[in-house]
Coordinates of C-alpha atoms in Angstrom, one line a residue:
Chain Z
M1 CA 98.8 121.1 83.1
N2 CA 100.0 118.3 85.2
L3 CA 101.6 115.8 82.9
A4 CA 102.1 113.1 85.6
L5 CA 98.4 113.1 86.4
K6 CA 97.4 113.1 82.7
D7 CA 99.6 110.1 82.0
I8 CA 98.2 108.3 85.0
Q9 CA 94.6 109.1 83.9
H10 CA 95.4 107.7 80.5
N11 CA 97.0 104.5 81.9
R12 CA 94.7 104.1 84.9
G13 CA 94.6 100.3 84.8
R14 CA 98.3 99.8 84.4
F15 CA 99.1 102.4 87.1
G16 CA 96.5 101.0 89.4
L17 CA 97.9 97.4 89.2
T18 CA 101.4 98.7 89.7
A19 CA 100.3 100.7 92.7
L20 CA 98.5 97.6 94.1
G21 CA 101.7 95.5 93.6
I22 CA 103.8 98.2 95.4
G23 CA 101.1 98.4 98.0
M24 CA 101.2 94.7 98.8
L25 CA 105.0 94.9 99.0
L26 CA 104.8 97.8 101.4
M27 CA 102.1 96.0 103.4
I28 CA 104.7 93.3 104.0
V29 CA 107.2 95.9 105.1
M30 CA 104.5 97.4 107.3
G31 CA 103.6 94.0 108.6
M32 CA 107.2 93.1 109.5
G33 CA 107.3 96.3 111.5
G34 CA 104.0 95.3 113.1
I35 CA 105.3 91.8 113.9
Y36 CA 108.5 93.4 115.4
Q37 CA 106.4 95.6 117.6
G38 CA 104.1 92.7 118.5
L39 CA 107.1 90.6 119.5
I40 CA 108.2 93.4 121.9
E41 CA 104.7 93.9 123.2
E42 CA 104.2 90.2 123.8
A43 CA 107.6 89.9 125.4
L44 CA 107.0 92.8 127.8
F45 CA 103.3 92.2 128.3
L46 CA 103.4 90.4 131.6
V47 CA 106.2 92.6 133.0
N48 CA 104.2 95.7 132.1
R49 CA 100.8 94.5 133.2
I50 CA 101.6 92.6 136.4
G51 CA 102.6 95.8 138.2
A52 CA 105.7 94.5 140.1
D53 CA 108.4 97.0 141.1
L54 CA 110.9 94.2 141.8
W55 CA 111.3 90.6 140.8
V56 CA 113.0 88.3 143.3
V57 CA 114.5 85.2 141.6
Q58 CA 116.9 82.3 142.0
R59 CA 120.5 83.5 142.9
N60 CA 122.5 84.5 139.8
S61 CA 119.6 83.7 137.4
R62 CA 118.0 86.1 134.9
G63 CA 114.6 84.5 135.4
P64 CA 111.9 83.8 135.3
F65 CA 111.5 84.6 131.6
A66 CA 115.1 84.6 130.2
E67 CA 115.9 81.4 132.1
V68 CA 114.5 79.0 134.6
S69 CA 114.3 80.3 138.2
R70 CA 113.3 78.2 141.3
I71 CA 112.9 79.7 144.7
P72 CA 111.0 78.4 147.7
S73 CA 107.5 79.7 147.9
N74 CA 107.9 80.8 151.5
L75 CA 110.4 83.4 150.4
E76 CA 107.3 85.5 149.9
D77 CA 107.0 85.9 153.7
R78 CA 110.6 86.9 154.1
V79 CA 110.2 89.6 151.4
K80 CA 107.0 90.9 153.0
A81 CA 109.1 91.6 156.2
V82 CA 111.5 94.0 154.3
P83 CA 110.9 97.7 155.1
G84 CA 109.3 99.5 152.3
V85 CA 107.5 96.5 150.8
L86 CA 103.8 96.9 150.3
T87 CA 103.0 93.5 148.8
A88 CA 104.9 90.4 147.9
R89 CA 103.3 87.5 145.9
R90 CA 104.5 84.3 144.4
F91 CA 104.8 84.1 140.7
V92 CA 104.5 80.9 138.7
S93 CA 104.5 80.9 134.9
H94 CA 105.1 78.0 132.5
T95 CA 103.9 76.9 129.1
I96 CA 102.1 73.6 128.4
Q97 CA 100.9 72.1 125.2
R98 CA 97.8 69.8 125.3
E99 CA 95.2 68.5 122.9
H100 CA 91.9 70.2 122.7
N101 CA 89.2 69.1 120.3
G102 CA 91.9 67.3 118.3
N103 CA 94.0 70.4 117.9
P104 CA 97.2 71.3 119.8
L105 CA 96.5 73.9 122.5
R106 CA 99.5 75.9 123.9
I107 CA 98.7 77.6 127.2
V108 CA 100.8 79.9 129.3
V109 CA 99.9 78.8 132.8
Q110 CA 100.0 81.8 135.1
G111 CA 99.6 81.5 138.8
L112 CA 97.8 84.2 140.8
A113 CA 98.6 84.5 144.5
W114 CA 95.0 83.8 145.5
P115 CA 93.3 85.0 147.7
D116 CA 95.4 88.2 147.7
D117 CA 95.3 88.3 143.9
K118 CA 92.1 87.1 142.4
G119 CA 93.0 88.6 139.0
E120 CA 91.1 91.9 139.6
W121 CA 93.8 93.7 137.5
L122 CA 92.7 91.7 134.5
S123 CA 90.2 93.3 132.1
L124 CA 87.5 90.7 131.5
Q125 CA 85.6 90.4 128.3
A126 CA 83.1 88.0 130.0
G127 CA 82.6 86.1 133.2
R128 CA 84.2 86.9 136.6
H129 CA 87.4 86.7 138.5
I130 CA 88.6 83.6 140.5
N131 CA 86.6 83.1 143.6
S132 CA 87.8 79.6 144.6
A133 CA 91.2 78.3 145.7
H134 CA 91.0 75.4 143.2
F135 CA 89.7 74.3 139.8
E136 CA 88.8 77.7 138.3
M137 CA 90.7 79.5 135.5
I138 CA 90.5 82.7 133.5
A139 CA 91.4 82.1 129.9
D140 CA 92.4 84.5 127.1
Q141 CA 90.0 84.4 124.1
L142 CA 93.0 83.5 121.9
L143 CA 92.9 80.0 123.4
G144 CA 89.4 79.5 121.9
L145 CA 87.9 78.2 125.2
K146 CA 84.3 79.0 126.1
L147 CA 83.0 80.4 129.3
G148 CA 81.8 77.6 131.6
E149 CA 83.8 75.0 129.6
K150 CA 85.8 72.5 131.7
L151 CA 89.4 71.7 130.7
T152 CA 91.2 68.8 132.1
L153 CA 94.8 69.5 132.9
G154 CA 96.6 66.7 134.7
K155 CA 94.3 64.9 137.2
D156 CA 91.9 67.8 137.6
A157 CA 89.3 69.6 135.5
Y158 CA 89.3 73.4 135.6
T159 CA 86.2 75.5 134.8
I160 CA 86.7 78.7 132.7
V161 CA 85.1 81.4 134.8
G162 CA 86.4 84.5 132.9
I163 CA 87.6 85.5 129.4
T164 CA 90.3 88.1 128.8
K165 CA 91.5 89.7 125.5
G166 CA 95.1 90.2 124.3
M167 CA 96.7 88.5 127.2
V168 CA 99.6 86.6 125.6
G169 CA 103.0 85.3 126.7
Q170 CA 106.3 86.1 125.0
G171 CA 105.8 83.2 122.6
G172 CA 102.5 84.6 121.5
D173 CA 100.5 81.9 123.2
G174 CA 97.3 82.8 125.2
I175 CA 97.6 83.1 129.0
A176 CA 95.3 81.2 131.4
F177 CA 95.3 82.3 135.0
F178 CA 95.0 79.8 137.9
T179 CA 95.6 80.0 141.6
I180 CA 99.3 79.4 142.4
S181 CA 98.6 76.0 143.9
D182 CA 96.7 74.9 140.8
A183 CA 99.4 76.3 138.5
L184 CA 102.0 74.3 140.5
A185 CA 99.7 71.2 140.4
I186 CA 99.6 71.5 136.7
Q187 CA 103.3 72.0 136.4
L188 CA 104.3 69.2 138.8
D189 CA 101.6 66.7 137.8
T190 CA 102.9 63.2 138.0
A191 CA 101.2 60.0 137.0
A192 CA 100.1 57.6 139.7
E193 CA 102.5 54.9 138.5
Q194 CA 105.3 57.4 138.6
S195 CA 104.4 58.2 142.3
R196 CA 104.3 54.5 143.2
L197 CA 107.6 53.8 141.6
E198 CA 109.2 56.9 143.3
R199 CA 107.9 55.7 146.7
E200 CA 109.5 52.3 146.2
A201 CA 112.7 53.8 145.0
R202 CA 112.7 56.2 148.0
G203 CA 112.3 53.2 150.3
G204 CA 115.2 51.6 148.6
R205 CA 117.4 54.7 148.9
I206 CA 116.7 55.3 152.6
S207 CA 117.0 51.6 153.5
I208 CA 120.8 51.7 152.7
T209 CA 121.4 54.8 154.9
D210 CA 122.1 54.9 158.7
L211 CA 118.9 57.0 159.0
G212 CA 116.8 54.2 157.5
R213 CA 118.4 51.5 159.6
F214 CA 118.1 53.4 162.9
S215 CA 114.5 54.8 162.2
P216 CA 112.4 52.0 160.7
E217 CA 109.3 54.3 161.1
L218 CA 110.9 56.7 158.6
L219 CA 111.4 53.8 156.2
E220 CA 107.6 53.2 156.4
R221 CA 106.9 56.9 155.9
A222 CA 109.2 57.1 152.9
K223 CA 107.1 54.5 151.1
G224 CA 104.0 56.7 151.7
P225 CA 102.8 60.1 150.3
S226 CA 105.6 62.7 150.0
G227 CA 103.6 65.1 152.3
G228 CA 104.3 62.8 155.2
I229 CA 108.0 63.2 155.0
P230 CA 109.0 66.3 157.0
T231 CA 112.5 66.5 155.5
L232 CA 111.2 67.0 151.9
P233 CA 111.6 70.5 150.6
I234 CA 108.5 72.8 150.3
A235 CA 107.0 73.9 146.9
F236 CA 109.0 76.0 144.6
V237 CA 107.9 79.0 142.6
S238 CA 109.5 80.9 139.7
A239 CA 109.7 84.3 141.4
V240 CA 108.3 86.6 144.1
L241 CA 106.9 89.8 142.8
V242 CA 107.4 92.9 145.0
Q243 CA 105.4 96.1 145.1
V244 CA 107.0 98.9 147.2
R245 CA 105.1 101.4 149.3
P246 CA 104.3 104.8 147.6
G247 CA 107.3 107.1 147.9
V248 CA 109.8 104.3 148.5
D249 CA 112.6 103.9 146.0
P250 CA 112.4 100.3 144.6
E251 CA 116.2 100.4 144.3
A252 CA 116.6 100.9 148.1
V253 CA 114.4 97.8 148.7
A254 CA 116.3 95.9 146.1
Q255 CA 119.6 96.7 147.8
T256 CA 118.3 95.1 151.0
I257 CA 117.2 91.9 149.2
R258 CA 120.5 91.8 147.3
G259 CA 122.2 91.4 150.6
W260 CA 120.6 87.9 150.9
K261 CA 122.9 85.2 149.7
D262 CA 120.2 82.9 148.2
V263 CA 118.3 85.2 145.7
S264 CA 118.8 87.8 143.1
V265 CA 116.6 90.8 142.5
H266 CA 115.7 92.7 139.3
T267 CA 113.8 95.9 139.0
A268 CA 111.0 96.0 136.4
E269 CA 113.2 98.0 134.1
E270 CA 116.0 95.5 134.4
Q271 CA 113.5 92.7 133.7
R272 CA 112.4 94.5 130.5
E273 CA 116.1 94.9 129.5
L274 CA 116.7 91.2 130.2
L275 CA 113.8 90.3 127.9
L276 CA 114.6 92.6 125.1
K277 CA 118.4 91.9 125.1
G278 CA 118.0 88.2 125.9
A279 CA 114.9 86.1 125.1
V280 CA 113.6 88.1 122.1
D281 CA 116.8 89.8 120.9
K282 CA 117.6 87.4 118.1
S283 CA 114.0 87.3 116.8
R284 CA 113.9 91.1 117.0
R285 CA 117.2 91.5 115.1
Q286 CA 116.2 88.9 112.5
I287 CA 112.9 90.7 111.8
G288 CA 114.7 94.0 111.8
L289 CA 117.2 92.8 109.2
F290 CA 114.5 91.1 107.2
R291 CA 112.6 94.4 107.2
T292 CA 115.6 96.3 106.1
L293 CA 116.0 93.8 103.2
L294 CA 112.4 94.2 102.2
V295 CA 112.8 98.0 102.2
L296 CA 115.8 97.6 99.9
I297 CA 113.9 95.2 97.6
S298 CA 111.0 97.6 97.5
A299 CA 113.3 100.4 96.5
I300 CA 114.9 98.3 93.7
I301 CA 111.5 97.2 92.4
M302 CA 110.1 100.7 92.5
A303 CA 113.2 102.0 90.7
L304 CA 112.8 99.3 88.0
I305 CA 109.1 100.1 87.6
L306 CA 109.8 103.8 87.3
Y307 CA 112.7 103.1 84.9
T308 CA 110.3 101.0 82.7
L309 CA 107.6 103.7 82.9
T310 CA 110.3 106.2 81.7
L311 CA 111.5 103.9 78.9
D312 CA 107.9 103.8 77.6
K313 CA 108.0 107.6 77.4
V314 CA 111.4 108.1 75.9
H315 CA 109.9 109.2 72.6
D316 CA 107.6 111.7 74.3
I317 CA 110.5 113.0 76.4
A318 CA 112.6 113.5 73.3
M319 CA 109.7 115.4 71.8
L320 CA 109.3 117.5 74.9
K321 CA 113.0 118.4 74.7
L322 CA 112.7 119.2 71.1
M323 CA 109.8 121.5 71.8
G324 CA 112.0 123.2 74.3
A325 CA 110.6 121.9 77.6
R326 CA 112.8 122.6 80.6
N327 CA 114.4 119.7 82.4
S328 CA 112.2 120.6 85.4
V329 CA 109.1 119.7 83.4
I330 CA 110.5 116.2 82.6
I331 CA 111.9 115.6 86.1
G332 CA 108.6 116.8 87.6
L333 CA 106.7 114.2 85.4
I334 CA 108.8 111.3 86.7
L335 CA 109.2 112.5 90.2
Q336 CA 105.5 113.2 90.7
Q337 CA 104.6 109.8 89.3
A338 CA 107.1 108.2 91.7
I339 CA 105.7 110.0 94.7
L340 CA 102.1 109.2 93.6
L341 CA 103.0 105.6 93.2
G342 CA 104.6 105.5 96.6
A343 CA 101.7 107.4 98.2
I344 CA 99.0 105.2 96.6
G345 CA 101.1 102.1 97.5
Y346 CA 101.4 103.3 101.1
A347 CA 97.6 103.8 101.3
V348 CA 96.9 100.4 99.8
A349 CA 99.4 98.8 102.3
Y350 CA 97.7 100.6 105.2
L351 CA 94.1 99.6 104.1
L352 CA 95.0 96.0 103.3
G353 CA 97.0 95.7 106.5
Q354 CA 94.0 96.9 108.6
E355 CA 92.0 94.1 107.1
L356 CA 94.6 91.3 107.2
F357 CA 96.8 91.9 110.2
P358 CA 94.1 91.2 112.8
K359 CA 93.7 87.7 111.2
F360 CA 97.4 86.9 111.9
P361 CA 98.0 84.3 114.6
R362 CA 100.4 86.6 116.5
Q363 CA 100.0 90.2 117.3
V364 CA 100.8 92.7 114.6
I365 CA 101.0 96.2 116.1
I366 CA 101.2 99.1 113.8
T367 CA 102.1 102.1 115.8
E368 CA 101.6 105.7 114.8
E369 CA 105.3 106.3 115.0
D370 CA 106.0 103.3 112.7
L371 CA 103.5 104.6 110.2
I372 CA 105.2 108.0 110.2
V373 CA 108.6 106.5 109.8
L374 CA 107.5 104.2 107.1
G375 CA 105.8 107.1 105.3
G376 CA 109.2 108.9 105.4
I377 CA 110.9 105.8 104.1
V378 CA 108.4 105.4 101.3
L379 CA 108.8 109.0 100.3
A380 CA 112.6 108.6 100.3
I381 CA 112.3 105.3 98.3
S382 CA 110.0 107.1 95.8
V383 CA 112.4 110.0 95.3
L384 CA 115.6 107.8 95.2
S385 CA 114.1 105.2 92.9
S386 CA 113.0 107.9 90.5
F387 CA 116.6 108.9 90.0
L388 CA 117.2 105.9 87.7
G389 CA 114.2 107.1 85.5
I390 CA 115.4 110.7 85.7
W391 CA 118.9 109.7 84.7
K392 CA 117.4 107.9 81.7
A393 CA 115.2 110.8 80.8
M394 CA 118.1 113.3 81.0
S395 CA 120.2 111.1 78.7
V396 CA 117.4 111.2 76.0
Q397 CA 118.4 113.5 73.1
P398 CA 115.9 115.7 71.2
S399 CA 117.2 114.1 68.0
D400 CA 115.8 110.7 69.3
V401 CA 112.4 111.8 68.2
L402 CA 113.6 111.3 64.6
S403 CA 114.6 107.7 65.2
Chain K
M1 CA 120.6 144.6 59.7
Q2 CA 117.2 145.6 58.3
E3 CA 117.6 142.9 55.7
Q4 CA 118.4 140.2 58.3
I5 CA 115.3 140.9 60.4
K6 CA 113.1 140.1 57.4
K7 CA 114.7 136.8 57.0
A8 CA 113.3 133.8 58.9
V9 CA 116.6 131.9 58.5
E10 CA 120.0 132.5 56.8
A11 CA 122.6 129.8 56.6
F12 CA 126.2 130.4 55.4
N13 CA 128.7 127.7 54.4
L14 CA 127.3 124.9 56.4
I15 CA 129.5 121.8 56.5
K16 CA 128.7 118.7 58.5
I17 CA 131.1 115.9 58.8
Y18 CA 130.2 112.6 60.5
G19 CA 132.9 110.2 61.7
S20 CA 136.7 110.6 61.3
G21 CA 139.6 109.2 59.2
N22 CA 138.6 106.8 56.5
T23 CA 135.0 106.6 57.8
Q24 CA 134.4 110.3 57.4
V25 CA 131.1 111.3 55.7
H26 CA 130.5 114.8 54.4
A27 CA 126.7 115.2 55.0
L28 CA 126.6 118.9 54.2
K29 CA 129.1 120.5 51.8
D30 CA 129.2 124.3 52.0
V31 CA 125.5 124.8 52.1
S32 CA 124.2 128.4 52.0
F33 CA 120.7 129.6 51.6
S34 CA 118.1 132.0 53.1
L35 CA 114.4 131.9 53.7
S36 CA 112.2 134.9 54.1
Q37 CA 109.4 135.3 56.6
G38 CA 106.2 134.2 55.1
E39 CA 108.0 132.0 52.6
V40 CA 107.4 128.3 52.2
I41 CA 110.0 126.1 50.5
A42 CA 110.3 122.5 49.6
L43 CA 113.6 120.7 50.2
L44 CA 113.9 117.8 47.8
G45 CA 116.5 115.1 47.4
P46 CA 117.1 111.4 47.6
S47 CA 117.5 109.6 50.9
G48 CA 121.0 110.3 52.4
S49 CA 121.4 113.5 50.5
G50 CA 121.6 115.6 53.7
K51 CA 118.1 117.0 53.9
S52 CA 117.4 115.9 57.5
T53 CA 121.0 116.8 58.5
L54 CA 120.3 120.4 57.3
L55 CA 117.0 120.4 59.1
T56 CA 118.4 119.2 62.4
A57 CA 121.3 121.7 62.1
L58 CA 118.8 124.6 61.6
G59 CA 116.8 123.2 64.6
L60 CA 119.8 123.4 66.9
V61 CA 119.5 119.6 67.4
N62 CA 122.6 118.6 65.5
P63 CA 124.9 121.6 65.0
P64 CA 127.1 121.7 61.9
T65 CA 130.9 121.2 61.9
S66 CA 131.3 124.7 60.6
G67 CA 129.2 127.5 59.1
Q68 CA 126.9 130.1 60.5
V69 CA 123.1 130.2 61.0
F70 CA 120.9 133.2 61.8
I71 CA 117.3 132.8 62.8
G72 CA 115.0 135.8 62.9
G73 CA 118.2 137.9 62.5
V74 CA 119.9 136.4 65.6
Q75 CA 123.1 134.5 65.1
V76 CA 122.5 131.1 66.7
L77 CA 125.2 128.9 65.4
D78 CA 128.9 129.3 64.4
G79 CA 130.0 125.8 63.7
P80 CA 129.3 123.6 66.7
K81 CA 129.1 126.6 68.9
I82 CA 125.5 127.5 69.9
F83 CA 125.0 131.2 70.9
V84 CA 121.6 130.8 72.5
E85 CA 120.1 128.6 75.2
E86 CA 118.9 126.0 72.8
R87 CA 115.7 124.8 74.4
S88 CA 114.6 128.3 75.3
F89 CA 115.3 129.5 71.7
R90 CA 113.6 126.5 70.2
R91 CA 110.4 126.9 72.1
K92 CA 110.1 130.5 71.2
N93 CA 111.4 130.5 67.6
I94 CA 111.2 127.1 66.0
G95 CA 108.3 124.7 65.3
F96 CA 108.8 121.1 64.2
V97 CA 106.6 118.8 62.3
F98 CA 107.6 115.2 61.4
Q99 CA 106.5 112.3 59.3
K100 CA 104.8 111.0 62.4
A101 CA 102.8 113.6 64.3
N102 CA 104.6 112.6 67.5
L103 CA 101.7 113.9 69.6
I104 CA 101.9 113.1 73.4
P105 CA 99.7 110.0 73.5
F106 CA 98.1 110.8 76.9
L107 CA 97.1 114.3 76.0
D108 CA 94.1 115.2 73.8
A109 CA 94.5 117.4 70.7
L110 CA 93.8 120.6 72.6
E111 CA 96.2 119.7 75.4
N112 CA 99.0 118.8 73.0
V113 CA 98.8 122.3 71.6
Q114 CA 98.3 123.8 75.0
L115 CA 101.4 122.1 76.3
A116 CA 103.6 123.8 73.8
L117 CA 102.4 127.1 75.1
E118 CA 102.6 126.2 78.8
I119 CA 106.2 125.2 78.5
N120 CA 106.8 128.6 77.1
D121 CA 105.3 130.1 80.4
V122 CA 101.9 131.1 78.9
S123 CA 99.3 130.8 81.6
A124 CA 97.0 127.7 81.5
R125 CA 94.0 129.8 80.7
Q126 CA 95.7 131.8 77.9
A127 CA 97.3 128.7 76.5
R128 CA 93.9 126.9 76.3
K129 CA 92.4 129.9 74.5
R130 CA 95.2 130.2 72.0
A131 CA 95.3 126.4 71.5
M132 CA 91.6 126.4 70.7
E133 CA 92.0 129.3 68.3
L134 CA 94.8 127.3 66.5
L135 CA 92.7 124.2 66.2
E136 CA 89.8 126.3 64.8
Y137 CA 92.3 128.0 62.4
L138 CA 93.4 124.6 61.2
G139 CA 89.9 123.2 61.0
I140 CA 90.1 120.6 63.6
A141 CA 88.4 122.2 66.6
E142 CA 85.6 119.6 66.7
R143 CA 88.3 117.0 67.6
A144 CA 89.8 119.1 70.3
N145 CA 89.0 116.6 73.1
N146 CA 90.0 113.5 71.2
L147 CA 93.2 111.6 72.0
P148 CA 95.7 111.1 69.2
T149 CA 94.6 107.4 68.8
Q150 CA 91.1 108.7 68.0
L151 CA 92.4 110.9 65.2
S152 CA 93.2 110.0 61.6
G153 CA 96.7 110.5 60.3
G154 CA 95.8 113.8 58.6
Q155 CA 94.0 115.1 61.7
Q156 CA 97.1 114.2 63.8
Q157 CA 99.3 116.1 61.4
R158 CA 97.0 119.2 61.7
V159 CA 97.3 119.0 65.5
A160 CA 101.1 118.7 65.1
V161 CA 101.1 121.8 62.8
A162 CA 99.0 123.7 65.4
R163 CA 101.5 122.7 68.1
A164 CA 104.4 123.9 65.9
L165 CA 102.6 127.2 65.4
A166 CA 101.6 127.7 69.0
N167 CA 104.4 130.1 70.0
R168 CA 104.4 132.1 66.8
P169 CA 107.8 130.8 65.6
N170 CA 110.0 132.5 63.0
L171 CA 110.7 129.1 61.5
I172 CA 108.8 125.9 61.0
L173 CA 110.8 122.8 60.0
A174 CA 108.9 119.9 58.6
D175 CA 110.5 116.6 57.8
E176 CA 108.4 114.6 55.4
P177 CA 105.2 115.5 57.1
T178 CA 103.0 113.9 54.5
A179 CA 104.9 110.6 54.0
A180 CA 102.4 108.7 56.1
L181 CA 99.3 110.3 54.5
D182 CA 97.4 109.5 51.3
G183 CA 97.6 111.9 48.4
F184 CA 94.5 113.9 49.4
Q185 CA 95.4 114.3 53.0
G186 CA 99.0 115.0 52.1
R187 CA 98.0 117.9 49.8
K188 CA 95.8 119.4 52.4
V189 CA 98.7 119.4 54.9
M190 CA 101.0 121.0 52.3
E191 CA 98.4 123.7 51.7
L192 CA 98.2 124.2 55.4
F193 CA 101.9 125.0 55.5
R194 CA 101.4 127.5 52.7
K195 CA 98.5 129.1 54.6
V196 CA 100.5 129.2 57.8
A197 CA 103.6 130.7 56.1
H198 CA 101.6 133.4 54.3
E199 CA 99.2 134.3 57.1
Q200 CA 101.4 133.8 60.2
R201 CA 104.5 135.2 58.5
A202 CA 106.6 132.2 59.5
G203 CA 109.3 130.8 57.3
V204 CA 108.5 127.1 56.5
I205 CA 111.0 124.5 55.2
V206 CA 109.4 121.2 54.2
V207 CA 111.5 118.2 53.4
T208 CA 109.4 116.1 51.0
H209 CA 109.6 113.3 48.4
D210 CA 106.1 114.1 47.3
H211 CA 106.4 115.8 43.9
R212 CA 102.6 116.1 43.4
S213 CA 102.2 119.0 45.7
L214 CA 105.2 121.1 44.7
D215 CA 103.0 123.8 43.2
V216 CA 102.1 124.7 46.8
F217 CA 105.6 126.0 47.5
D218 CA 107.1 129.3 46.8
R219 CA 110.4 127.7 46.0
T220 CA 112.0 124.3 45.8
L221 CA 115.6 123.5 46.8
Q222 CA 117.3 120.3 45.7
M223 CA 119.9 118.4 47.8
Q224 CA 122.3 116.0 46.2
D225 CA 125.2 114.4 48.1
G226 CA 125.3 117.2 50.7
I227 CA 125.3 120.0 48.1
L228 CA 122.3 122.3 47.8
Q229 CA 121.4 122.8 44.1
P230 CA 120.3 126.2 42.8
S231 CA 116.8 127.0 43.8
Q232 CA 113.8 126.9 41.4
E233 CA 111.5 129.9 41.8
K234 CA 107.8 129.2 41.3
E235 CA 106.6 130.4 37.9
G236 CA 104.0 133.1 37.8

């Protein structure tokens, strides 16, 4: 006869509610693990999906994710000339926040090196890839934009031609893909008044230099559009992504580029390390510590519940001892209930999580490995937390039945 | 030796002292008695006279300060020293019945009796069969699948008696088993003890205040201030 099951059958409602409570607590533990994994996934998403072997960035910077990186866009051509390089493309990525239908809309603006990169590597849920050099965008469904909708960013309106799923930046915001030139236009958008003022100021600055005094024509040009001034620098991008030829060691190509004095280069693995140990490290550790605390709290709550369940049975335990029941019978009763409570709580946590986690604003990724580890932790908590109840049961004297 | 085997219990010079120094209480003062197999005796006495102390000493729950106890011919106690593995010995040789039935609340009547057998390593099937036989024997088989809360006080006591009898003990110790019952139910339970003692050949000691059912017993013993008074044999 299984006393643990008999007791549970007799107190179904109470046990069910307790298991539900434990389950909800474990769901939070599970969810924290999922948020932790989601954070890593989101942080590494672009690095993993963009398919670059090397990231060429501003000299001595850990960019473009961990810190700002600015390199001239024509660096792409220099990189293409390095032996072993298959492709090199410019990379622009920045986050903007605009209003959309009265709500804030945060977008990770990602530049594609069109026409070489039309976004074919993106898995589309609807629509098509980018076919035009300007004014088209592919948006992730997380942004809530509709296919065919026009979104005004800066001075231009961009048509949503494709929809992706699960494309998020390291902050959990949805990514929208544009051509590099459009991405730069969005990033460097300046108001007309600002341009006018800058032209006037430029004229003022150059008029006090020898160059301005000896070249009145240059003075005239300085007051016009910036494209008319040959000495102004060319556009900057965040990084140049390099794909090496099959069979070529990326480290060998990196060594060549490291010889240049104006840039730094990171392998894809180094880029992942930079992200995990830099940008998301504190969040990761914070969630990890919070999760550890939650596990401890769950253990304490379970221990108290099992202790209370045991206190309710002190008289029955005394009677069992008086009847001559072995300690194993009494320990089995408490331990089996603890494990059942943990197992049911775990199942409740899993089922509730399956329903609730997809509704969370950021990714909650429950991996199989996490489930196994949490299962082990729940088992350990169940066993450990039953010790308090077992200790109480062992201290019960058969004579207590007389009291 | 032959004489000892026929005895359900023999106690010699039991002394039980609680506390120390000025707060010492002598709960048992040189108590000696014996009980034959198949004999049912009533243990009378006012509250605090030492009845329950004697019962718990015989049940290996609260050993005496000094004195010897033999149960079924086996020496189990010499003062506080216990010669047997107490729980194992209790489940095989001693049955308990109390004022409250103390049934396990989440088990039905049949399971309460079955449990006593299963913890004595009887297989579940055999235990269920024997438990049912006992409930039939005590006239409560029709309530076998009822939980304790669904049974009257008298019915609960019958189940408690069945549980006490489950492992065919040499000795049944009952501490005021009818205190919570009305006169009619109380008498029926007392008669049950007599039946059990005579038919199952167990020695039964019943602590009681109920003088209305004393005719049921083979003998009565009187406790007063820890001293056991000479026994009164039943007439006729």
